[in-house]
mmCIF file of C-alpha atoms and ligand atoms in Angstrom:
data_model
loop_
_atom_site.group_PDB
_atom_site.id
_atom_site.type_symbol
_atom_site.label_atom_id
_atom_site.label_comp_id
_atom_site.label_asym_id
_atom_site.label_seq_id
_atom_site.Cartn_x
_atom_site.Cartn_y
_atom_site.Cartn_z
ATOM 1 C CA MET B 1349 -5.865 -10.776 -19.498
ATOM 2 C CA LYS B 1350 -6.276 -9.446 -15.990
ATOM 3 C CA THR B 1351 -5.230 -5.907 -15.145
ATOM 4 C CA TYR B 1352 -4.332 -5.265 -11.517
ATOM 5 C CA LEU B 1353 -4.170 -1.907 -9.868
ATOM 6 C CA THR B 1354 -3.325 -1.117 -6.330
ATOM 7 C CA GLY B 1355 -2.728 2.122 -4.452
ATOM 8 C CA MET B 1356 -0.446 2.729 -1.495
ATOM 9 C CA THR B 1357 -1.190 5.781 0.620
ATOM 10 C CA PRO B 1358 2.071 7.179 2.012
ATOM 11 C CA THR B 1359 1.561 7.383 5.746
ATOM 12 C CA GLY B 1360 5.045 6.793 7.123
ATOM 13 C CA SER B 1361 7.641 4.106 7.522
ATOM 14 C CA PRO B 1362 6.378 0.550 6.883
ATOM 15 C CA HIS B 1363 6.518 -1.971 9.717
ATOM 16 C CA ILE B 1364 6.717 -5.734 9.925
ATOM 17 C CA GLY B 1365 2.920 -6.010 10.236
ATOM 18 C CA ASN B 1366 2.476 -4.129 6.935
ATOM 19 C CA PHE B 1367 5.027 -6.370 5.289
ATOM 20 C CA PHE B 1368 3.485 -9.719 6.209
ATOM 21 C CA GLY B 1369 -0.045 -8.317 5.939
ATOM 22 C CA MET B 1370 -0.223 -6.682 2.505
ATOM 23 C CA MET B 1371 3.133 -5.769 1.042
ATOM 24 C CA GLN B 1372 4.466 -9.262 0.551
ATOM 25 C CA GLN B 1373 1.265 -10.402 -1.197
ATOM 26 C CA THR B 1374 1.192 -7.320 -3.397
ATOM 27 C CA ILE B 1375 4.787 -7.835 -4.484
ATOM 28 C CA ALA B 1376 4.094 -11.515 -5.192
ATOM 29 C CA LEU B 1377 1.417 -10.499 -7.721
ATOM 30 C CA GLN B 1378 4.295 -9.607 -10.004
ATOM 31 C CA ASP B 1379 4.829 -13.296 -10.702
ATOM 32 C CA GLU B 1380 1.357 -13.631 -12.228
ATOM 33 C CA LYS B 1381 0.735 -13.204 -15.917
ATOM 34 C CA ALA B 1382 -1.198 -9.943 -15.905
ATOM 35 C CA LYS B 1383 -0.900 -6.223 -16.497
ATOM 36 C CA ARG B 1384 -0.090 -4.271 -13.354
ATOM 37 C CA TYR B 1385 -0.352 -0.707 -12.141
ATOM 38 C CA PHE B 1386 0.941 0.147 -8.648
ATOM 39 C CA PHE B 1387 0.803 3.724 -7.569
ATOM 40 C CA VAL B 1388 1.498 5.968 -4.624
ATOM 41 C CA SER B 1389 -1.870 7.553 -3.837
ATOM 42 C CA ASP B 1390 -0.323 10.738 -2.530
ATOM 43 C CA GLN B 1391 -3.254 13.048 -3.255
ATOM 44 C CA HIS B 1392 -5.421 11.004 -0.899
ATOM 45 C CA THR B 1393 -3.331 12.162 2.062
ATOM 46 C CA PHE B 1394 -4.638 15.738 1.772
ATOM 47 C CA THR B 1395 -7.948 14.663 3.298
ATOM 48 C CA SER B 1396 -6.172 14.558 6.664
ATOM 49 C CA LYS B 1397 -2.610 15.934 6.378
ATOM 50 C CA ARG B 1398 -1.402 19.346 5.356
ATOM 51 C CA ASP B 1399 2.298 19.590 6.152
ATOM 52 C CA PRO B 1400 4.136 20.131 2.822
ATOM 53 C CA GLU B 1401 7.521 19.044 4.213
ATOM 54 C CA GLU B 1402 6.151 15.838 5.653
ATOM 55 C CA PHE B 1403 4.228 15.251 2.431
ATOM 56 C CA ARG B 1404 7.352 15.457 0.281
ATOM 57 C CA LYS B 1405 9.254 13.213 2.647
ATOM 58 C CA ASN B 1406 6.565 10.522 2.785
ATOM 59 C CA GLN B 1407 5.934 10.634 -0.945
ATOM 60 C CA ARG B 1408 9.590 9.977 -1.671
ATOM 61 C CA ASN B 1409 10.086 7.420 1.084
ATOM 62 C CA VAL B 1410 7.142 5.246 0.185
ATOM 63 C CA MET B 1411 8.428 4.989 -3.358
ATOM 64 C CA ILE B 1412 11.892 3.975 -2.165
ATOM 65 C CA ASP B 1413 10.434 1.487 0.342
ATOM 66 C CA TRP B 1414 8.409 -0.334 -2.298
ATOM 67 C CA LEU B 1415 11.247 -0.394 -4.805
ATOM 68 C CA ALA B 1416 13.591 -1.728 -2.135
ATOM 69 C CA LEU B 1417 11.134 -4.436 -1.115
ATOM 70 C CA GLY B 1418 10.768 -5.697 -4.654
ATOM 71 C CA ILE B 1419 8.620 -3.666 -7.048
ATOM 72 C CA ASP B 1420 10.116 -4.328 -10.471
ATOM 73 C CA ILE B 1421 9.447 -1.469 -12.895
ATOM 74 C CA GLU B 1422 9.911 -3.831 -15.841
ATOM 75 C CA LYS B 1423 6.914 -5.852 -14.639
ATOM 76 C CA THR B 1424 4.790 -3.113 -13.159
ATOM 77 C CA VAL B 1425 3.799 0.403 -14.136
ATOM 78 C CA PHE B 1426 4.848 2.103 -10.912
ATOM 79 C CA PHE B 1427 3.862 5.744 -10.610
ATOM 80 C CA THR B 1428 2.725 8.575 -8.395
ATOM 81 C CA GLN B 1429 -0.901 9.693 -8.558
ATOM 82 C CA SER B 1430 -0.100 13.406 -8.597
ATOM 83 C CA ASP B 1431 1.960 12.884 -11.789
ATOM 84 C CA VAL B 1432 -1.235 11.995 -13.643
ATOM 85 C CA ARG B 1433 -3.677 14.908 -13.800
ATOM 86 C CA ALA B 1434 -6.405 12.718 -15.236
ATOM 87 C CA HIS B 1435 -7.230 11.312 -11.768
ATOM 88 C CA THR B 1436 -8.601 14.564 -10.412
ATOM 89 C CA GLU B 1437 -10.322 15.470 -13.688
ATOM 90 C CA LEU B 1438 -12.129 12.150 -13.883
ATOM 91 C CA ALA B 1439 -13.021 12.381 -10.193
ATOM 92 C CA TRP B 1440 -14.991 15.554 -10.952
ATOM 93 C CA TYR B 1441 -17.000 13.952 -13.746
ATOM 94 C CA LEU B 1442 -17.701 10.970 -11.511
ATOM 95 C CA ASN B 1443 -18.681 13.210 -8.591
ATOM 96 C CA CYS B 1444 -21.431 14.544 -10.818
ATOM 97 C CA ILE B 1445 -23.067 11.157 -11.330
ATOM 98 C CA THR B 1446 -22.522 9.789 -7.816
ATOM 99 C CA PRO B 1447 -25.570 10.014 -5.535
ATOM 100 C CA MET B 1448 -24.934 11.521 -2.095
ATOM 101 C CA GLY B 1449 -26.578 8.469 -0.540
ATOM 102 C CA LEU B 1450 -23.926 6.136 -1.939
ATOM 103 C CA LEU B 1451 -21.127 8.032 -0.201
ATOM 104 C CA GLU B 1452 -23.134 8.482 2.977
ATOM 105 C CA ARG B 1453 -23.119 4.734 3.355
ATOM 106 C CA ALA B 1454 -19.291 4.480 3.291
ATOM 107 C CA HIS B 1455 -18.052 2.789 6.472
ATOM 108 C CA ALA B 1456 -14.644 4.418 6.316
ATOM 109 C CA PHE B 1457 -16.125 7.927 6.302
ATOM 110 C CA LYS B 1458 -18.470 7.135 9.170
ATOM 111 C CA ASP B 1459 -15.682 5.525 11.208
ATOM 112 C CA LYS B 1460 -13.248 8.354 10.646
ATOM 113 C CA THR B 1461 -15.647 11.149 11.519
ATOM 114 C CA ALA B 1462 -16.941 9.191 14.520
ATOM 115 C CA LYS B 1463 -13.335 9.123 15.738
ATOM 116 C CA GLY B 1464 -13.282 12.899 15.557
ATOM 117 C CA MET B 1465 -11.487 13.347 12.240
ATOM 118 C CA GLU B 1466 -12.354 16.613 10.512
ATOM 119 C CA SER B 1467 -15.052 15.920 7.945
ATOM 120 C CA ASN B 1468 -13.991 17.954 4.931
ATOM 121 C CA VAL B 1469 -15.585 17.441 1.507
ATOM 122 C CA GLY B 1470 -12.456 15.668 0.258
ATOM 123 C CA LEU B 1471 -12.773 13.028 2.954
ATOM 124 C CA PHE B 1472 -16.420 12.536 2.058
ATOM 125 C CA THR B 1473 -15.815 12.205 -1.658
ATOM 126 C CA TYR B 1474 -12.575 10.233 -1.342
ATOM 127 C CA PRO B 1475 -14.163 6.998 -2.641
ATOM 128 C CA VAL B 1476 -14.866 8.884 -5.881
ATOM 129 C CA LEU B 1477 -11.196 9.804 -6.306
ATOM 130 C CA MET B 1478 -10.402 6.178 -5.596
ATOM 131 C CA THR B 1479 -12.949 5.198 -8.259
ATOM 132 C CA ALA B 1480 -11.195 7.467 -10.751
ATOM 133 C CA ASP B 1481 -7.843 5.884 -9.785
ATOM 134 C CA ILE B 1482 -9.254 2.505 -10.731
ATOM 135 C CA LEU B 1483 -11.372 3.292 -13.799
ATOM 136 C CA LEU B 1484 -8.624 5.213 -15.613
ATOM 137 C CA TYR B 1485 -6.629 2.061 -16.316
ATOM 138 C CA ASP B 1486 -9.316 -0.400 -17.523
ATOM 139 C CA VAL B 1487 -8.647 -2.386 -14.379
ATOM 140 C CA THR B 1488 -10.309 -5.782 -13.893
ATOM 141 C CA THR B 1489 -8.983 -6.639 -10.444
ATOM 142 C CA VAL B 1490 -8.139 -4.550 -7.402
ATOM 143 C CA PRO B 1491 -6.175 -6.385 -4.698
ATOM 144 C CA VAL B 1492 -7.112 -4.778 -1.376
ATOM 145 C CA GLY B 1493 -7.585 -5.553 2.282
ATOM 146 C CA LYS B 1494 -11.120 -6.104 3.610
ATOM 147 C CA ASP B 1495 -11.290 -2.485 4.814
ATOM 148 C CA GLN B 1496 -11.241 -1.290 1.199
ATOM 149 C CA GLN B 1497 -13.708 -3.780 -0.246
ATOM 150 C CA GLN B 1498 -16.665 -1.422 0.002
ATOM 151 C CA HIS B 1499 -14.764 1.265 -1.898
ATOM 152 C CA VAL B 1500 -14.082 -1.098 -4.793
ATOM 153 C CA GLU B 1501 -17.770 -2.060 -4.839
ATOM 154 C CA MET B 1502 -18.595 1.655 -5.023
ATOM 155 C CA ALA B 1503 -16.198 2.020 -7.951
ATOM 156 C CA ARG B 1504 -18.052 -0.748 -9.739
ATOM 157 C CA ASP B 1505 -21.401 0.845 -8.958
ATOM 158 C CA ILE B 1506 -20.268 4.274 -10.188
ATOM 159 C CA ALA B 1507 -18.812 2.742 -13.379
ATOM 160 C CA GLN B 1508 -22.128 1.005 -14.025
ATOM 161 C CA ARG B 1509 -24.051 4.242 -13.578
ATOM 162 C CA PHE B 1510 -21.774 6.026 -16.005
ATOM 163 C CA ASN B 1511 -21.976 3.223 -18.573
ATOM 164 C CA HIS B 1512 -25.732 3.116 -18.213
ATOM 165 C CA HIS B 1513 -26.110 6.828 -18.808
ATOM 166 C CA TYR B 1514 -23.414 7.557 -21.385
ATOM 167 C CA GLY B 1515 -22.913 4.138 -23.008
ATOM 168 C CA GLU B 1516 -20.199 1.473 -22.510
ATOM 169 C CA THR B 1517 -17.114 3.364 -21.334
ATOM 170 C CA PHE B 1518 -15.585 1.684 -18.322
ATOM 171 C CA VAL B 1519 -14.399 -1.812 -17.532
ATOM 172 C CA LEU B 1520 -16.155 -2.968 -14.342
ATOM 173 C CA PRO B 1521 -13.570 -3.681 -11.622
ATOM 174 C CA GLU B 1522 -13.710 -6.381 -8.979
ATOM 175 C CA ALA B 1523 -11.999 -6.551 -5.598
ATOM 176 C CA ARG B 1524 -9.615 -9.375 -4.843
ATOM 177 C CA ILE B 1525 -9.475 -9.575 -1.104
ATOM 178 C CA LEU B 1526 -6.035 -10.043 0.362
ATOM 179 C CA GLU B 1527 -6.632 -12.035 3.512
ATOM 180 C CA ASP B 1528 -4.675 -11.409 6.662
ATOM 181 C CA VAL B 1529 -2.917 -14.714 6.224
ATOM 182 C CA LYS B 1530 -1.011 -14.147 9.396
ATOM 183 C CA THR B 1531 -1.851 -11.869 12.274
ATOM 184 C CA ILE B 1532 1.333 -10.181 13.303
ATOM 185 C CA PRO B 1533 1.595 -9.401 17.000
ATOM 186 C CA GLY B 1534 3.026 -6.090 18.119
ATOM 187 C CA LEU B 1535 5.430 -5.388 20.984
ATOM 188 C CA ASP B 1536 2.558 -5.658 23.478
ATOM 189 C CA GLY B 1537 1.090 -8.817 21.945
ATOM 190 C CA ALA B 1538 -1.919 -6.997 20.394
ATOM 191 C CA LYS B 1539 -2.132 -6.753 16.571
ATOM 192 C CA MET B 1540 0.799 -4.731 15.248
ATOM 193 C CA SER B 1541 -0.549 -1.369 14.144
ATOM 194 C CA LYS B 1542 0.725 2.174 13.858
ATOM 195 C CA SER B 1543 -2.260 3.422 15.831
ATOM 196 C CA TYR B 1544 -1.318 1.235 18.811
ATOM 197 C CA GLY B 1545 2.306 2.408 18.783
ATOM 198 C CA ASN B 1546 3.522 -1.193 19.051
ATOM 199 C CA THR B 1547 5.342 -1.603 15.741
ATOM 200 C CA ILE B 1548 8.747 -2.846 14.653
ATOM 201 C CA PRO B 1549 9.872 -0.881 11.587
ATOM 202 C CA ILE B 1550 11.318 -2.743 8.604
ATOM 203 C CA PHE B 1551 13.977 -0.168 7.838
ATOM 204 C CA THR B 1552 15.874 0.926 10.889
ATOM 205 C CA ASP B 1553 19.361 0.738 12.403
ATOM 206 C CA GLU B 1554 20.476 -2.306 14.349
ATOM 207 C CA GLU B 1555 20.474 -0.488 17.686
ATOM 208 C CA THR B 1556 16.825 0.597 17.338
ATOM 209 C CA LEU B 1557 15.806 -2.851 16.178
ATOM 210 C CA LYS B 1558 17.520 -4.328 19.217
ATOM 211 C CA LYS B 1559 15.749 -1.932 21.575
ATOM 212 C CA LYS B 1560 12.395 -2.717 20.000
ATOM 213 C CA VAL B 1561 12.837 -6.466 20.141
ATOM 214 C CA MET B 1562 14.128 -6.337 23.709
ATOM 215 C CA SER B 1563 10.978 -4.403 24.655
ATOM 216 C CA ILE B 1564 8.586 -7.133 23.479
ATOM 217 C CA GLN B 1565 6.369 -7.788 26.473
ATOM 218 C CA THR B 1566 6.810 -11.196 28.071
ATOM 219 C CA ASP B 1567 5.632 -12.983 31.212
ATOM 220 C CA SER B 1568 8.051 -12.684 34.075
ATOM 221 C CA ILE B 1569 9.500 -16.133 34.678
ATOM 222 C CA ALA B 1570 12.203 -17.492 36.907
ATOM 223 C CA MET B 1571 15.297 -19.298 35.565
ATOM 224 C CA GLY B 1572 14.403 -22.824 34.548
ATOM 225 C CA ASP B 1573 10.682 -22.118 34.141
ATOM 226 C CA PRO B 1574 9.138 -23.253 30.849
ATOM 227 C CA ILE B 1575 8.101 -20.674 28.218
ATOM 228 C CA ASP B 1576 4.882 -20.872 26.236
ATOM 229 C CA PRO B 1577 5.995 -21.820 22.680
ATOM 230 C CA ASP B 1578 3.111 -19.679 21.338
ATOM 231 C CA CYS B 1579 4.294 -16.513 23.084
ATOM 232 C CA THR B 1580 4.901 -13.371 21.011
ATOM 233 C CA VAL B 1581 8.661 -13.864 20.827
ATOM 234 C CA MET B 1582 8.267 -17.427 19.550
ATOM 235 C CA GLN B 1583 5.617 -16.331 17.038
ATOM 236 C CA PHE B 1584 8.272 -14.064 15.563
ATOM 237 C CA HIS B 1585 10.805 -16.893 15.408
ATOM 238 C CA ASN B 1586 8.253 -18.831 13.426
ATOM 239 C CA LEU B 1587 7.364 -15.906 11.141
ATOM 240 C CA PHE B 1588 11.002 -15.236 10.327
ATOM 241 C CA GLU B 1589 11.552 -18.927 9.643
ATOM 242 C CA ASN B 1590 14.239 -19.603 12.197
ATOM 243 C CA PRO B 1591 15.884 -22.864 11.026
ATOM 244 C CA ASN B 1592 16.240 -23.853 14.704
ATOM 245 C CA TYR B 1593 12.591 -23.242 15.438
ATOM 246 C CA ASP B 1594 11.716 -26.835 16.441
ATOM 247 C CA MET B 1595 14.718 -27.027 18.719
ATOM 248 C CA LEU B 1596 13.728 -23.740 20.368
ATOM 249 C CA VAL B 1597 10.191 -25.025 20.957
ATOM 250 C CA ASP B 1598 11.658 -27.970 22.875
ATOM 251 C CA LYS B 1599 13.937 -25.709 24.849
ATOM 252 C CA CYS B 1600 10.974 -23.467 25.743
ATOM 253 C CA LYS B 1601 8.957 -26.426 26.966
ATOM 254 C CA ASN B 1602 11.852 -27.763 29.046
ATOM 255 C CA GLY B 1603 12.757 -24.431 30.566
ATOM 256 C CA ASP B 1604 16.179 -24.565 28.898
ATOM 257 C CA VAL B 1605 16.078 -21.057 27.497
ATOM 258 C CA GLY B 1606 15.216 -17.560 28.752
ATOM 259 C CA PHE B 1607 13.548 -14.631 27.027
ATOM 260 C CA GLY B 1608 16.824 -12.692 26.899
ATOM 261 C CA ASP B 1609 18.481 -15.288 24.672
ATOM 262 C CA LEU B 1610 15.370 -15.776 22.550
ATOM 263 C CA LYS B 1611 15.172 -12.050 21.906
ATOM 264 C CA LYS B 1612 18.858 -11.714 21.062
ATOM 265 C CA GLU B 1613 18.580 -14.456 18.493
ATOM 266 C CA LEU B 1614 15.457 -12.792 17.095
ATOM 267 C CA VAL B 1615 17.264 -9.488 16.517
ATOM 268 C CA GLY B 1616 19.780 -11.268 14.290
ATOM 269 C CA LEU B 1617 17.044 -13.105 12.458
ATOM 270 C CA ILE B 1618 15.021 -9.981 11.604
ATOM 271 C CA TRP B 1619 18.136 -8.026 10.721
ATOM 272 C CA GLU B 1620 19.253 -10.669 8.231
ATOM 273 C CA TYR B 1621 15.804 -11.178 6.771
ATOM 274 C CA PHE B 1622 15.638 -7.567 5.589
ATOM 275 C CA THR B 1623 19.322 -7.149 4.740
ATOM 276 C CA PRO B 1624 18.917 -7.394 0.937
ATOM 277 C CA ALA B 1625 16.020 -4.899 0.981
ATOM 278 C CA ARG B 1626 17.896 -2.605 3.347
ATOM 279 C CA GLU B 1627 20.943 -2.607 1.096
ATOM 280 C CA ARG B 1628 18.810 -1.854 -1.967
ATOM 281 C CA ARG B 1629 17.135 0.935 -0.024
ATOM 282 C CA ILE B 1630 20.423 2.595 0.905
ATOM 283 C CA LYS B 1631 21.535 2.505 -2.734
ATOM 284 C CA LEU B 1632 18.231 3.919 -3.943
ATOM 285 C CA GLU B 1633 18.283 6.727 -1.423
ATOM 286 C CA HIS B 1634 21.516 7.978 -2.894
ATOM 287 C CA ASP B 1635 20.660 7.468 -6.528
ATOM 288 C CA GLU B 1636 18.573 10.496 -7.414
ATOM 289 C CA THR B 1637 19.102 9.935 -11.140
ATOM 290 C CA TYR B 1638 17.723 6.411 -11.035
ATOM 291 C CA LEU B 1639 14.780 7.448 -8.871
ATOM 292 C CA ARG B 1640 13.858 10.250 -11.244
ATOM 293 C CA GLU B 1641 14.136 7.873 -14.155
ATOM 294 C CA CYS B 1642 11.770 5.418 -12.427
ATOM 295 C CA MET B 1643 9.248 8.148 -11.722
ATOM 296 C CA MET B 1644 9.440 9.475 -15.275
ATOM 297 C CA LYS B 1645 9.028 6.062 -16.856
ATOM 298 C CA GLY B 1646 6.037 5.277 -14.670
ATOM 299 C CA ALA B 1647 4.464 8.688 -15.209
ATOM 300 C CA VAL B 1648 4.775 8.479 -18.995
ATOM 301 C CA LYS B 1649 3.229 4.995 -19.182
ATOM 302 C CA ALA B 1650 0.462 5.841 -16.726
ATOM 303 C CA ASN B 1651 -0.391 9.102 -18.498
ATOM 304 C CA GLU B 1652 -0.547 7.322 -21.822
ATOM 305 C CA LYS B 1653 -3.196 4.888 -20.603
ATOM 306 C CA ALA B 1654 -5.059 7.412 -18.457
ATOM 307 C CA GLU B 1655 -5.309 9.879 -21.342
ATOM 308 C CA GLU B 1656 -6.716 7.176 -23.587
ATOM 309 C CA VAL B 1657 -9.474 6.362 -21.100
ATOM 310 C CA LEU B 1658 -10.130 9.984 -20.175
ATOM 311 C CA GLY B 1659 -10.449 10.781 -23.892
ATOM 312 C CA ARG B 1660 -13.137 8.118 -24.129
ATOM 313 C CA VAL B 1661 -14.954 9.664 -21.160
ATOM 314 C CA ARG B 1662 -14.743 13.238 -22.435
ATOM 315 C CA ASP B 1663 -15.972 12.128 -25.817
ATOM 316 C CA ARG B 1664 -19.004 10.364 -24.327
ATOM 317 C CA MET B 1665 -19.856 13.400 -22.223
ATOM 318 C CA GLY B 1666 -19.795 15.797 -25.171
ATOM 319 C CA LEU B 1667 -16.415 17.360 -24.428
ATOM 320 C CA GLY B 1668 -13.570 17.294 -26.939
ATOM 321 C CA LYS B 1669 -11.497 14.124 -26.623
ATOM 322 C CA HIS B 1670 -8.442 16.047 -25.477
ATOM 323 C CA ILE B 1671 -7.442 19.496 -24.423
ATOM 324 C CA SER B 1672 -4.244 20.702 -26.099
ATOM 325 C CA PRO B 1673 -1.547 18.032 -25.694
ATOM 326 C CA LEU B 1674 -0.365 17.835 -22.124
ATOM 327 C CA PRO B 1675 3.274 18.881 -21.620
ATOM 328 C CA ILE B 1676 4.071 15.596 -19.926
ATOM 329 C CA LEU B 1677 3.221 13.648 -23.085
ATOM 330 C CA ASN B 1678 5.835 15.643 -24.995
ATOM 331 C CA GLN B 1679 8.601 14.676 -22.629
ATOM 332 C CA LYS B 1680 8.918 11.154 -23.985
HETATM 333 N N1 LIG Y 1855 -7.553 3.881 -0.218
HETATM 334 C C1 LIG Y 1855 -6.487 2.921 -0.281
HETATM 335 C C2 LIG Y 1855 -5.911 2.724 1.150
HETATM 336 O O1 LIG Y 1855 -6.112 3.559 2.002
HETATM 337 C C3 LIG Y 1855 -5.398 3.369 -1.208
HETATM 338 C C4 LIG Y 1855 -5.938 3.571 -2.579
HETATM 339 C C5 LIG Y 1855 -6.189 4.753 -3.194
HETATM 340 C C6 LIG Y 1855 -6.290 2.544 -3.494
HETATM 341 N N2 LIG Y 1855 -6.672 4.557 -4.468
HETATM 342 C C7 LIG Y 1855 -6.728 3.211 -4.661
HETATM 343 C C8 LIG Y 1855 -6.260 1.160 -3.434
HETATM 344 C C9 LIG Y 1855 -7.168 2.486 -5.765
HETATM 345 C C10 LIG Y 1855 -6.696 0.430 -4.531
HETATM 346 C C11 LIG Y 1855 -7.146 1.093 -5.687
HETATM 347 O O2 LIG Y 1855 -5.266 1.725 1.386
#
């Protein structure tokens, strides 16, 4: 049976581009017959962010966002990386068999430092922590966007090196590339992306949503002029499956509708589309007991598996299988 694992780095509030890009596909994996681990890769954020308050906020919010959008903890082991100490321990062992040259070839590191990001050792060795994230759960398949493909290939390479040196220990993972099935335009018509500041957030109040939608850039047209049915506003009507879409296309072509009306209708459409998730999110935000229970359940299951694999690793390397039982394992 396949085992999926995917990590979500908490970097702020998710937007519509994230949803139709990766989140929706990731959530849909829950309908497949497979084992699944989804985790919040919070420790990865320290390579570039150091504000403890913001960290806590993002760590909590990303968990609530994913639960609200449809992660089902009965189908998926959903946990937070920093609740499983084995990730950082394994990363050290893997660091020691990873050649410098392998990491020097990482596109992400080169891109980030070229853009002026501080090049600390954590940023350099981040693919090794990611490798540990993957190898700890005997993962066969890692669903990721194209930008992460090289990192999964590195994980496979590092696992092979370890197996070659110490004997069969790790399952070799493969990437499953999640294609950008749809390119989601931002407010300015370019690809929606946090770095362009052109996003529409998923979870927001109606007033903000309205302002955002009203600010979608459009051609200036006179009353009665036709509208391009492929314009950004109409792309959104299509994406959000407006039942009147075909009728609107005709109206656009005939000059029977203006951007103001199209945008107003769009606000209602987006608002309704995310209403169930928004309502779940509001409930979750106020249910500390349930949230803690989710985190605990995930942490216990993840630690169980991670300790099994780490024990295998330690044993191969000549260490004792386990240090004294970890406190977390006694909390069951
Ligand atoms: N690096 C991934 C990202 O930035 C997140 C991530 C961390 C991840 N560890 C992982 C993804 C392990 C898949 C598997 O999106």
